Short mmCIF file of C-alpha atoms in Angstrom, two decimals:
data_model
loop_
_atom_site.label_atom_id
_atom_site.label_comp_id
_atom_site.label_asym_id
_atom_site.label_seq_id
_atom_site.Cartn_x
_atom_site.Cartn_y
_atom_site.Cartn_z
CA MET A 264 -26.84 -34.36 2.85
CA PRO A 265 -26.20 -33.76 6.57
CA ALA A 266 -24.86 -30.40 7.74
CA GLU A 267 -22.55 -29.63 10.63
CA ILE A 268 -21.39 -26.52 12.41
CA ALA A 269 -17.79 -25.73 11.48
CA ASP A 270 -16.29 -23.58 14.21
CA PRO A 271 -13.82 -22.02 13.76
CA VAL A 272 -12.87 -21.87 10.07
CA THR A 273 -9.85 -19.99 8.76
CA GLY A 274 -7.87 -19.66 5.58
CA TRP A 275 -4.37 -21.11 5.21
CA GLY A 276 -2.91 -18.07 6.93
CA ARG A 277 -4.91 -18.97 10.08
CA THR A 278 -6.13 -15.42 10.59
CA ALA A 279 -9.64 -13.89 10.70
CA PRO A 280 -11.46 -17.02 11.98
CA THR A 281 -15.12 -17.54 11.08
CA ALA A 282 -17.65 -18.53 13.74
CA ALA A 283 -20.78 -20.68 13.50
CA ALA A 284 -20.63 -21.52 9.80
CA ARG A 285 -22.90 -24.32 8.57
CA LEU A 286 -20.84 -26.82 6.55
CA VAL A 287 -22.59 -28.89 3.88
CA ARG A 288 -20.85 -31.41 1.63
CA PRO A 289 -22.89 -32.28 -1.46
CA ARG A 290 -22.17 -35.59 -3.17
CA SER A 291 -24.20 -35.01 -6.33
CA TYR A 292 -25.15 -32.11 -8.56
CA GLU A 293 -28.70 -32.28 -7.19
CA GLU A 294 -27.42 -31.96 -3.63
CA ALA A 295 -25.23 -29.04 -4.66
CA ALA A 296 -28.23 -27.24 -6.16
CA ARG A 297 -30.22 -27.96 -2.99
CA ALA A 298 -27.39 -26.55 -0.87
CA VAL A 299 -27.57 -23.32 -2.89
CA ARG A 300 -31.35 -23.08 -2.49
CA ASP A 301 -31.10 -23.75 1.27
CA CYS A 302 -28.32 -21.27 2.09
CA GLY A 303 -30.52 -19.18 4.40
CA THR A 304 -30.39 -15.49 5.25
CA ARG A 305 -26.60 -15.37 5.66
CA GLY A 306 -26.02 -16.92 2.24
CA GLY A 307 -23.35 -19.40 1.24
CA ILE A 308 -19.99 -19.67 -0.47
CA PRO A 309 -18.30 -22.64 -2.15
CA ARG A 310 -15.16 -23.98 -0.48
CA GLY A 311 -12.51 -26.39 -1.67
CA LEU A 312 -9.39 -27.47 0.21
CA GLY A 313 -9.08 -24.26 2.24
CA ARG A 314 -5.87 -22.97 0.65
CA ALA A 315 -7.03 -19.38 0.16
CA TYR A 316 -4.90 -17.53 2.70
CA GLY A 317 -7.52 -15.06 3.91
CA ASP A 318 -11.30 -15.01 4.27
CA ALA A 319 -12.44 -15.63 0.68
CA ALA A 320 -13.90 -19.09 1.48
CA GLN A 321 -15.38 -18.22 4.87
CA ASN A 322 -18.92 -17.17 5.78
CA ALA A 323 -19.59 -16.35 9.42
CA GLY A 324 -23.03 -17.57 10.46
CA GLY A 325 -23.83 -18.76 6.93
CA SER A 326 -23.22 -21.79 4.77
CA LEU A 327 -19.97 -23.24 3.46
CA ILE A 328 -20.56 -25.52 0.48
CA ASP A 329 -17.68 -28.02 0.62
CA MET A 330 -17.23 -29.26 -2.97
CA THR A 331 -14.46 -31.80 -2.34
CA ALA A 332 -16.77 -34.84 -2.66
CA LEU A 333 -17.41 -33.94 -6.31
CA ASP A 334 -13.98 -35.01 -7.49
CA ARG A 335 -14.33 -37.25 -10.53
CA VAL A 336 -12.41 -37.10 -13.79
CA LEU A 337 -15.22 -37.18 -16.36
CA SER A 338 -13.16 -37.60 -19.53
CA VAL A 339 -9.63 -37.24 -20.89
CA ASP A 340 -8.89 -36.66 -24.56
CA ALA A 341 -5.31 -37.93 -24.58
CA GLU A 342 -4.88 -36.96 -28.23
CA ALA A 343 -6.04 -33.35 -27.99
CA GLY A 344 -4.90 -32.79 -24.39
CA ILE A 345 -8.27 -31.84 -22.89
CA VAL A 346 -9.65 -32.95 -19.55
CA GLU A 347 -13.17 -32.58 -18.18
CA CYS A 348 -13.51 -33.01 -14.45
CA GLU A 349 -15.62 -32.08 -11.46
CA ALA A 350 -14.75 -28.91 -9.58
CA GLY A 351 -13.83 -30.60 -6.30
CA ILE A 352 -10.91 -32.58 -7.70
CA SER A 353 -7.47 -31.41 -6.63
CA LEU A 354 -4.57 -30.59 -8.90
CA HIS A 355 -2.66 -33.29 -7.00
CA ARG A 356 -5.17 -35.95 -8.09
CA LEU A 357 -5.16 -34.63 -11.65
CA MET A 358 -1.39 -34.99 -11.76
CA GLU A 359 -1.70 -38.60 -10.62
CA VAL A 360 -4.12 -39.26 -13.49
CA LEU A 361 -2.64 -37.09 -16.24
CA LEU A 362 1.14 -37.39 -15.91
CA PRO A 363 1.22 -41.10 -16.85
CA LEU A 364 -0.65 -40.07 -20.02
CA GLY A 365 1.96 -37.44 -20.89
CA TRP A 366 0.00 -34.35 -19.82
CA PHE A 367 0.40 -31.71 -17.12
CA VAL A 368 -1.95 -29.04 -15.78
CA PRO A 369 -1.55 -25.76 -17.70
CA VAL A 370 -0.99 -23.62 -14.59
CA THR A 371 -0.19 -24.53 -11.01
CA PRO A 372 0.35 -22.28 -7.98
CA GLY A 373 2.79 -23.04 -5.18
CA THR A 374 0.61 -25.90 -3.92
CA ARG A 375 -1.05 -28.76 -5.78
CA HIS A 376 -3.63 -29.08 -2.97
CA VAL A 377 -6.18 -26.76 -4.56
CA THR A 378 -9.35 -27.76 -6.37
CA VAL A 379 -10.18 -26.99 -9.97
CA GLY A 380 -13.13 -24.90 -8.79
CA GLY A 381 -10.79 -22.91 -6.57
CA ALA A 382 -8.29 -22.55 -9.40
CA ILE A 383 -10.95 -20.93 -11.58
CA GLY A 384 -12.60 -18.92 -8.81
CA SER A 385 -9.22 -17.46 -7.84
CA ASP A 386 -7.91 -17.49 -11.44
CA ILE A 387 -4.66 -18.88 -10.11
CA HIS A 388 -1.28 -18.00 -11.62
CA GLY A 389 2.06 -19.77 -11.54
CA ARG A 390 5.68 -19.50 -12.56
CA ASN A 391 4.74 -19.56 -16.24
CA HIS A 392 2.39 -16.58 -16.36
CA GLN A 393 4.57 -14.70 -18.82
CA VAL A 394 4.06 -17.62 -21.24
CA SER A 395 0.74 -19.23 -20.33
CA GLY A 396 -1.30 -16.63 -18.46
CA SER A 397 -3.55 -17.64 -15.60
CA PHE A 398 -5.69 -20.76 -15.25
CA SER A 399 -8.86 -19.36 -16.81
CA ARG A 400 -7.09 -18.79 -20.14
CA HIS A 401 -7.08 -22.57 -20.65
CA VAL A 402 -10.70 -23.24 -19.64
CA LEU A 403 -12.98 -24.22 -22.53
CA SER A 404 -16.26 -24.33 -20.60
CA LEU A 405 -17.63 -24.75 -17.10
CA ASP A 406 -20.96 -25.68 -15.52
CA LEU A 407 -22.13 -23.23 -12.87
CA ILE A 408 -25.02 -23.31 -10.39
CA THR A 409 -26.32 -19.76 -10.17
CA ALA A 410 -28.34 -18.19 -7.35
CA ASP A 411 -31.66 -19.47 -8.74
CA GLY A 412 -30.43 -23.07 -8.46
CA ASP A 413 -30.17 -23.52 -12.22
CA VAL A 414 -27.10 -24.98 -13.93
CA ARG A 415 -25.61 -22.89 -16.74
CA THR A 416 -22.87 -23.85 -19.15
CA VAL A 417 -20.52 -20.88 -19.32
CA VAL A 418 -17.90 -20.31 -22.01
CA PRO A 419 -15.05 -17.80 -22.44
CA GLY A 420 -15.90 -14.45 -23.96
CA THR A 421 -19.17 -14.07 -22.05
CA PRO A 422 -19.74 -11.66 -19.12
CA LEU A 423 -20.58 -14.52 -16.76
CA PHE A 424 -17.32 -16.31 -17.55
CA GLU A 425 -15.29 -13.14 -17.06
CA ALA A 426 -17.02 -12.49 -13.75
CA THR A 427 -16.55 -16.09 -12.57
CA ALA A 428 -12.83 -16.31 -13.46
CA GLY A 429 -11.29 -14.65 -10.42
CA GLY A 430 -14.73 -13.92 -8.94
CA MET A 431 -13.93 -15.70 -5.66
CA GLY A 432 -17.02 -17.93 -5.80
CA LEU A 433 -19.44 -14.99 -5.75
CA THR A 434 -21.18 -15.77 -9.07
CA GLY A 435 -22.10 -19.34 -8.23
CA VAL A 436 -20.90 -22.86 -7.54
CA ILE A 437 -18.71 -24.40 -10.23
CA LEU A 438 -19.71 -28.03 -10.77
CA SER A 439 -17.30 -29.07 -13.52
CA ALA A 440 -14.93 -27.67 -16.12
CA ALA A 441 -13.14 -28.65 -19.30
CA PHE A 442 -9.69 -27.23 -19.99
CA ARG A 443 -6.58 -27.67 -22.10
CA LEU A 444 -3.44 -29.40 -20.81
CA HIS A 445 0.29 -29.06 -21.46
CA PRO A 446 2.19 -32.00 -23.06
CA VAL A 447 5.21 -33.45 -21.24
CA GLU A 448 7.57 -36.36 -21.87
CA THR A 449 8.69 -36.91 -18.25
CA SER A 450 7.66 -36.00 -14.72
CA LEU A 451 10.97 -34.21 -14.15
CA MET A 452 12.13 -30.63 -14.55
CA SER A 453 15.42 -29.32 -15.95
CA VAL A 454 16.37 -26.49 -13.63
CA ASP A 455 18.82 -23.60 -13.87
CA THR A 456 19.71 -21.54 -10.80
CA GLU A 457 21.53 -18.21 -10.61
CA ARG A 458 22.02 -15.38 -8.15
CA ALA A 459 21.06 -11.75 -8.70
CA THR A 460 23.02 -9.17 -6.74
CA ASP A 461 20.24 -6.58 -6.39
CA LEU A 462 16.73 -5.73 -7.56
CA ASP A 463 17.79 -4.05 -10.80
CA ASP A 464 19.90 -7.08 -11.68
CA LEU A 465 16.99 -9.39 -10.83
CA MET A 466 14.44 -7.55 -12.98
CA ALA A 467 16.85 -7.49 -15.91
CA ARG A 468 17.43 -11.24 -15.61
CA LEU A 469 13.69 -11.99 -15.30
CA THR A 470 12.96 -9.88 -18.37
CA THR A 471 15.54 -11.77 -20.40
CA SER A 472 14.63 -15.19 -19.05
CA GLY A 473 10.97 -14.70 -19.94
CA ARG A 474 11.97 -15.09 -23.56
CA ARG A 475 14.01 -18.26 -22.92
CA HIS A 476 12.31 -20.21 -20.12
CA ARG A 477 8.79 -21.45 -19.59
CA TYR A 478 8.98 -21.16 -15.81
CA SER A 479 10.83 -18.53 -13.76
CA VAL A 480 10.64 -17.42 -10.14
CA ALA A 481 12.94 -15.55 -7.75
CA TRP A 482 13.33 -15.90 -4.00
CA VAL A 483 14.15 -12.44 -2.58
CA ASP A 484 16.02 -11.56 0.62
CA LEU A 485 13.82 -8.86 2.14
CA LEU A 486 16.23 -8.25 5.01
CA ALA A 487 19.13 -7.17 2.77
CA GLY A 488 19.41 -3.42 2.20
CA GLY A 489 21.84 -0.92 0.74
CA SER A 490 23.66 -2.09 -2.35
CA SER A 491 22.24 -5.59 -1.79
CA LEU A 492 18.60 -4.45 -1.88
CA GLY A 493 16.63 -7.22 -3.55
CA ARG A 494 19.44 -9.76 -3.76
CA SER A 495 17.87 -12.96 -4.97
CA VAL A 496 18.12 -16.55 -6.07
CA LEU A 497 16.52 -16.95 -9.48
CA THR A 498 15.25 -20.34 -10.66
CA HIS A 499 14.23 -21.29 -14.19
CA GLY A 500 12.68 -24.54 -15.29
CA GLU A 501 11.61 -26.54 -18.32
CA HIS A 502 9.91 -29.91 -18.56
CA THR A 503 12.65 -32.48 -19.08
CA THR A 504 12.57 -34.31 -22.40
CA LEU A 505 13.35 -37.98 -22.87
CA ASP A 506 16.57 -37.08 -24.70
CA THR A 507 17.72 -34.96 -21.76
CA LEU A 508 16.83 -37.72 -19.30
CA SER A 509 18.79 -40.27 -21.33
CA ALA A 510 21.82 -38.00 -21.42
CA HIS A 511 21.73 -37.55 -17.63
CA ALA A 512 21.35 -41.28 -17.06
CA ALA A 513 24.31 -42.01 -19.32
CA ARG A 514 26.52 -39.53 -17.49
CA GLY A 515 25.27 -40.43 -14.01
CA ARG A 516 25.12 -36.73 -13.26
CA GLY A 517 24.70 -35.86 -9.57
CA GLY A 518 24.78 -32.92 -7.21
CA TRP A 519 22.21 -30.92 -5.24
CA GLY A 520 18.94 -30.84 -7.12
CA GLY A 521 20.26 -33.34 -9.68
CA TRP A 522 20.43 -37.09 -9.48
CA GLY A 523 21.92 -36.74 -6.01
CA GLU A 524 18.32 -36.08 -5.01
CA TRP A 525 17.67 -39.79 -5.67
CA GLY A 526 21.16 -41.01 -5.03
CA SER A 527 22.73 -42.83 -7.95
CA ARG A 528 23.05 -43.62 -11.64
CA GLY A 529 20.73 -46.54 -10.97
CA ALA A 530 18.03 -44.13 -9.86
CA ALA A 531 18.52 -42.23 -13.11
CA ALA A 532 18.12 -45.44 -15.08
CA ARG A 533 14.91 -46.29 -13.19
CA ALA A 534 13.57 -42.83 -13.97
CA ARG A 535 14.33 -43.43 -17.64
CA ARG A 536 12.34 -46.69 -17.51
CA GLN A 537 9.39 -44.91 -15.85
CA PRO A 538 9.79 -41.31 -17.04
CA LEU A 539 6.24 -40.24 -16.21
CA ALA A 540 6.06 -41.67 -12.68
CA PHE A 541 4.69 -39.19 -10.14
CA ARG A 542 6.17 -39.78 -6.69
CA PRO A 543 6.08 -36.63 -4.55
CA GLY A 544 8.12 -36.96 -1.38
CA GLN A 545 6.98 -35.88 2.06
CA LEU A 546 8.70 -34.85 5.28
CA PRO A 547 7.26 -35.02 8.81
CA GLY A 548 4.54 -32.45 9.39
CA ALA A 549 4.98 -29.26 11.40
CA PRO A 550 4.06 -29.65 15.09
CA SER A 551 0.64 -28.48 16.21
CA TYR A 552 2.23 -25.94 18.55
CA VAL A 553 5.06 -23.62 17.55
CA THR A 554 6.29 -20.82 19.78
CA GLN A 555 5.16 -17.44 18.48
CA GLY A 556 8.15 -15.45 17.25
CA LEU A 557 10.13 -18.47 16.05
CA LEU A 558 10.40 -16.87 12.59
CA GLY A 559 11.81 -13.59 13.84
CA ARG A 560 14.36 -11.29 12.26
CA THR A 561 17.40 -13.18 13.61
CA THR A 562 16.19 -16.63 12.55
CA VAL A 563 15.01 -15.51 9.12
CA GLY A 564 18.16 -13.44 8.60
CA LEU A 565 20.31 -16.52 9.19
CA PHE A 566 18.13 -18.59 6.86
CA ASN A 567 18.32 -15.92 4.15
CA GLU A 568 22.10 -15.70 4.35
CA LEU A 569 22.52 -19.47 4.15
CA TRP A 570 20.05 -19.78 1.29
CA TYR A 571 21.66 -17.02 -0.77
CA ARG A 572 25.22 -18.22 -0.19
CA GLY A 573 24.31 -21.86 -0.66
CA ALA A 574 22.76 -21.22 -4.06
CA GLY A 575 26.15 -20.62 -5.68
CA ARG A 576 26.63 -18.31 -8.62
CA ARG A 577 25.10 -20.50 -11.33
CA ARG A 578 23.97 -24.09 -11.86
CA THR A 579 22.43 -25.43 -15.05
CA GLY A 580 20.51 -28.46 -16.18
CA GLU A 581 19.84 -30.03 -12.79
CA LEU A 582 16.95 -32.47 -12.62
CA GLN A 583 14.18 -32.20 -10.07
CA ARG A 584 10.88 -33.91 -9.56
CA ILE A 585 7.88 -31.85 -10.62
CA SER A 586 6.73 -31.80 -7.00
CA ALA A 587 10.10 -30.47 -5.76
CA PHE A 588 10.21 -27.72 -8.38
CA PHE A 589 6.63 -26.46 -8.17
CA HIS A 590 5.46 -27.44 -4.69
CA PRO A 591 8.36 -27.73 -2.24
CA LEU A 592 6.23 -26.68 0.74
CA ASP A 593 3.72 -29.45 0.06
CA GLY A 594 6.42 -31.81 1.28
CA VAL A 595 5.92 -30.39 4.81
CA PRO A 596 2.33 -31.06 5.94
CA HIS A 597 0.75 -28.18 7.87
CA TRP A 598 3.74 -25.90 7.23
CA ASN A 599 1.49 -22.93 8.01
CA ARG A 600 1.80 -23.86 11.71
CA LEU A 601 5.44 -22.74 11.68
CA TYR A 602 4.29 -19.13 12.10
CA GLY A 603 2.75 -19.84 15.49
CA ARG A 604 -0.82 -19.78 16.75
CA GLY A 605 -1.40 -16.24 15.51
CA GLY A 606 -0.82 -17.28 11.93
CA PHE A 607 0.58 -15.08 9.20
CA VAL A 608 -0.43 -12.66 6.49
CA ARG A 609 0.54 -13.45 2.92
CA TYR A 610 0.77 -10.08 1.23
CA GLN A 611 0.91 -10.20 -2.55
CA PHE A 612 0.70 -7.25 -4.90
CA VAL A 613 1.38 -6.48 -8.55
CA VAL A 614 2.45 -3.25 -10.25
CA GLY A 615 2.48 -2.76 -14.00
CA ARG A 616 5.35 -2.53 -16.41
CA GLY A 617 6.81 0.95 -16.32
CA GLN A 618 6.33 1.02 -12.54
CA GLU A 619 9.70 -0.52 -11.69
CA GLU A 620 10.67 2.51 -9.58
CA ALA A 621 7.48 2.07 -7.56
CA LEU A 622 8.38 -1.58 -6.97
CA ILE A 623 11.86 -0.58 -5.78
CA ARG A 624 10.38 2.02 -3.40
CA ILE A 625 7.97 -0.52 -1.94
CA VAL A 626 10.71 -3.14 -1.48
CA ARG A 627 12.90 -0.51 0.18
CA ARG A 628 10.08 0.27 2.65
CA ILE A 629 9.63 -3.42 3.44
CA VAL A 630 13.37 -3.82 4.06
CA ARG A 631 13.49 -0.75 6.31
CA ARG A 632 10.57 -2.17 8.26
CA GLY A 633 12.50 -5.40 8.81
CA CYS A 634 9.74 -7.81 7.83
CA PRO A 635 11.10 -11.34 8.46
CA SER A 636 9.74 -13.18 5.43
CA PRO A 637 11.59 -16.40 4.54
CA LEU A 638 9.25 -17.01 1.58
CA ALA A 639 9.39 -13.75 -0.36
CA VAL A 640 8.96 -14.36 -4.09
CA LEU A 641 9.12 -12.10 -7.15
CA LYS A 642 7.70 -13.07 -10.55
CA ARG A 643 7.20 -11.30 -13.85
CA PHE A 644 3.65 -11.41 -15.19
CA GLY A 645 2.68 -11.45 -18.83
CA ALA A 646 -0.52 -9.93 -20.19
CA GLY A 647 -3.50 -10.26 -17.88
CA ASP A 648 -6.58 -12.32 -18.69
CA PRO A 649 -10.13 -10.95 -19.02
CA GLY A 650 -11.48 -11.91 -15.59
CA TRP A 651 -12.98 -8.78 -14.08
CA LEU A 652 -11.46 -9.50 -10.65
CA SER A 653 -8.51 -11.53 -11.90
CA PHE A 654 -5.32 -10.51 -10.10
CA PRO A 655 -2.51 -10.75 -12.70
CA MET A 656 -1.61 -7.83 -14.94
CA ALA A 657 1.46 -7.29 -17.10
CA GLY A 658 4.17 -6.31 -14.64
CA TRP A 659 5.84 -7.44 -11.42
CA THR A 660 4.34 -9.34 -8.51
CA LEU A 661 5.90 -9.72 -5.07
CA SER A 662 4.53 -11.95 -2.32
CA LEU A 663 5.77 -12.20 1.26
CA ASP A 664 4.69 -13.94 4.44
CA VAL A 665 4.70 -11.94 7.67
CA PRO A 666 3.84 -13.37 11.12
CA THR A 667 0.92 -11.54 12.72
CA ASP A 668 2.87 -10.88 15.93
CA ARG A 669 4.85 -8.04 14.28
CA THR A 670 4.07 -4.79 16.06
CA GLY A 671 2.26 -2.29 13.85
CA LEU A 672 1.82 -4.76 11.00
CA GLY A 673 -1.72 -3.66 10.12
CA PRO A 674 -0.97 0.06 9.68
CA PHE A 675 2.21 -0.75 7.77
CA LEU A 676 0.37 -2.98 5.29
CA ASP A 677 -2.29 -0.27 4.93
CA GLU A 678 0.50 2.11 3.85
CA LEU A 679 1.76 -0.45 1.33
CA ASP A 680 -1.79 -0.74 -0.05
CA GLU A 681 -1.78 3.00 -0.66
CA ASP A 682 1.57 2.77 -2.45
CA VAL A 683 0.37 -0.11 -4.61
CA ALA A 684 -2.88 1.64 -5.54
CA ALA A 685 -1.04 4.89 -6.35
CA ALA A 686 1.16 2.93 -8.77
CA GLY A 687 -1.91 1.49 -10.52
CA GLY A 688 -1.40 -1.93 -8.96
CA ARG A 689 -3.54 -4.28 -6.91
CA VAL A 690 -3.40 -6.84 -4.13
CA CYS A 691 -4.39 -10.47 -4.59
CA LEU A 692 -7.86 -11.20 -3.19
CA ALA A 693 -7.14 -14.93 -2.79
CA LYS A 694 -4.38 -14.02 -0.33
CA ASP A 695 -6.05 -11.04 1.36
CA SER A 696 -7.68 -10.81 4.79
CA ARG A 697 -7.36 -7.10 5.63
CA LEU A 698 -7.61 -4.73 2.62
CA ARG A 699 -9.78 -1.64 3.19
CA PRO A 700 -12.83 -1.48 0.88
CA GLU A 701 -12.22 2.08 -0.33
CA LEU A 702 -9.12 0.97 -2.24
CA LEU A 703 -10.76 -1.92 -4.07
CA ALA A 704 -12.24 0.09 -6.96
CA ALA A 705 -8.89 1.77 -7.64
CA MET A 706 -7.18 -1.61 -7.79
CA TYR A 707 -9.87 -3.40 -9.81
CA PRO A 708 -11.31 -0.96 -12.36
CA ARG A 709 -14.03 -3.41 -13.56
CA LEU A 710 -15.46 -3.79 -10.06
CA ASP A 711 -18.65 -1.89 -10.93
CA GLU A 712 -19.35 -4.28 -13.81
CA PHE A 713 -18.87 -7.20 -11.45
CA ARG A 714 -21.24 -5.70 -8.89
CA ALA A 715 -23.86 -4.98 -11.56
CA LEU A 716 -23.79 -8.55 -12.88
CA ARG A 717 -24.03 -9.95 -9.36
CA ALA A 718 -27.00 -7.71 -8.59
CA GLU A 719 -28.74 -8.98 -11.72
CA LEU A 720 -28.00 -12.68 -11.19
CA ASP A 721 -28.15 -12.77 -7.40
CA PRO A 722 -30.51 -10.06 -6.13
CA ARG A 723 -31.06 -11.90 -2.81
CA ALA A 724 -27.30 -12.16 -2.14
CA VAL A 725 -27.29 -15.96 -2.02
CA PHE A 726 -23.51 -16.07 -2.54
CA VAL A 727 -21.75 -14.22 0.26
CA SER A 728 -18.40 -14.56 2.02
CA ASP A 729 -16.55 -12.81 4.79
CA LEU A 730 -14.38 -11.25 2.06
CA SER A 731 -17.39 -9.93 0.10
CA ARG A 732 -18.88 -8.37 3.24
CA ARG A 733 -15.59 -6.81 4.29
CA LEU A 734 -14.93 -5.31 0.87
CA SER A 735 -18.57 -4.54 -0.02
CA ILE A 736 -18.32 -6.56 -3.21
#
């Protein structure tokens, strides 16, 4: 198991680079255990496909345990809808295997290029949180290498499971997991789109839609103020049934997002013959060099106006590929380069139900600041899951991308952190690269339990990351 020096290493946001990390890539469970035992004085942290936006999977001067070689599907129960797989497999690969069998992953974030280990360690959420919760809710068991090099089978309802789900890799290295799947009849989505005129209108629509749709998400224009504060394009989706697909094929229905995406009634008929085919499209990748400031207020303002106006007032029943609905940015390789060499901060927070006025105040501050975020998204969360450091809680979550070249960005985000904490909310650790440690306990009230379990299981601090050092976890 050769090691190499990985320099520099960053998260997907391309900020806070790590220097002189030792990268090891185990190809067996024995090599993974050896990598844990040989981490050295600076410790180690498991790493998947590098899609955490901040410094959660970085370890300056220490070890990075790259788990992507452990990527086998171990078993699929196609009757019960249960898969067991190694932690290094990606959700993309699972979709290739599972969709032809009529099953879909229970939760997916905005990219399918994350590993199962990363999905559990970050306790990822998606557009269906109000219905399905986060990823860990569907996990039946997992195998974990702890700091002593032993492998433990961990099940829900135990302290170690609740510390590992959302624990950012700090309890050990996940080797494999078994989890429940969601049944589907096709690899297409039936999509409804509508506009919301302001933030109050948006929250009312999301509250109502949560009772009618499995998946809901809203793009928000964070440059629109006044009476248009929070104007949005709201998208709902359901997995398309065979009956719905047959009806579309018979009518030859077209239009943006519908069969016009493939071009003809013949394409609809082919989709009916192969309803579970998984064929994600891909555009040319972003260039390696993009001028800093390209995504400034003027450019993003024009994009926002065109996107909002182009959405129309309401469209229903349009058909989209699963990849286009859930993972549109995956179609542009290296899209994170579009923010320039300085990268960007993805800031995501959640505030609880009953804190709608706090959300409005925070959005108003962001709009006044003029943050040019073309990818601002609002979702409604259902009840949180038991992970001690799991991010979701019942309420409202807003995420936005901000280029790092914005003057005064750091102090401004520090002020937003204070607002979020005062409202009883929290920021997402899988996205974070700059939160101050003194706010962490207020945001995550079970932090002391997490620290106590870590101290018991890992007294030598074998599992360490740049994030854990920065936040004193």
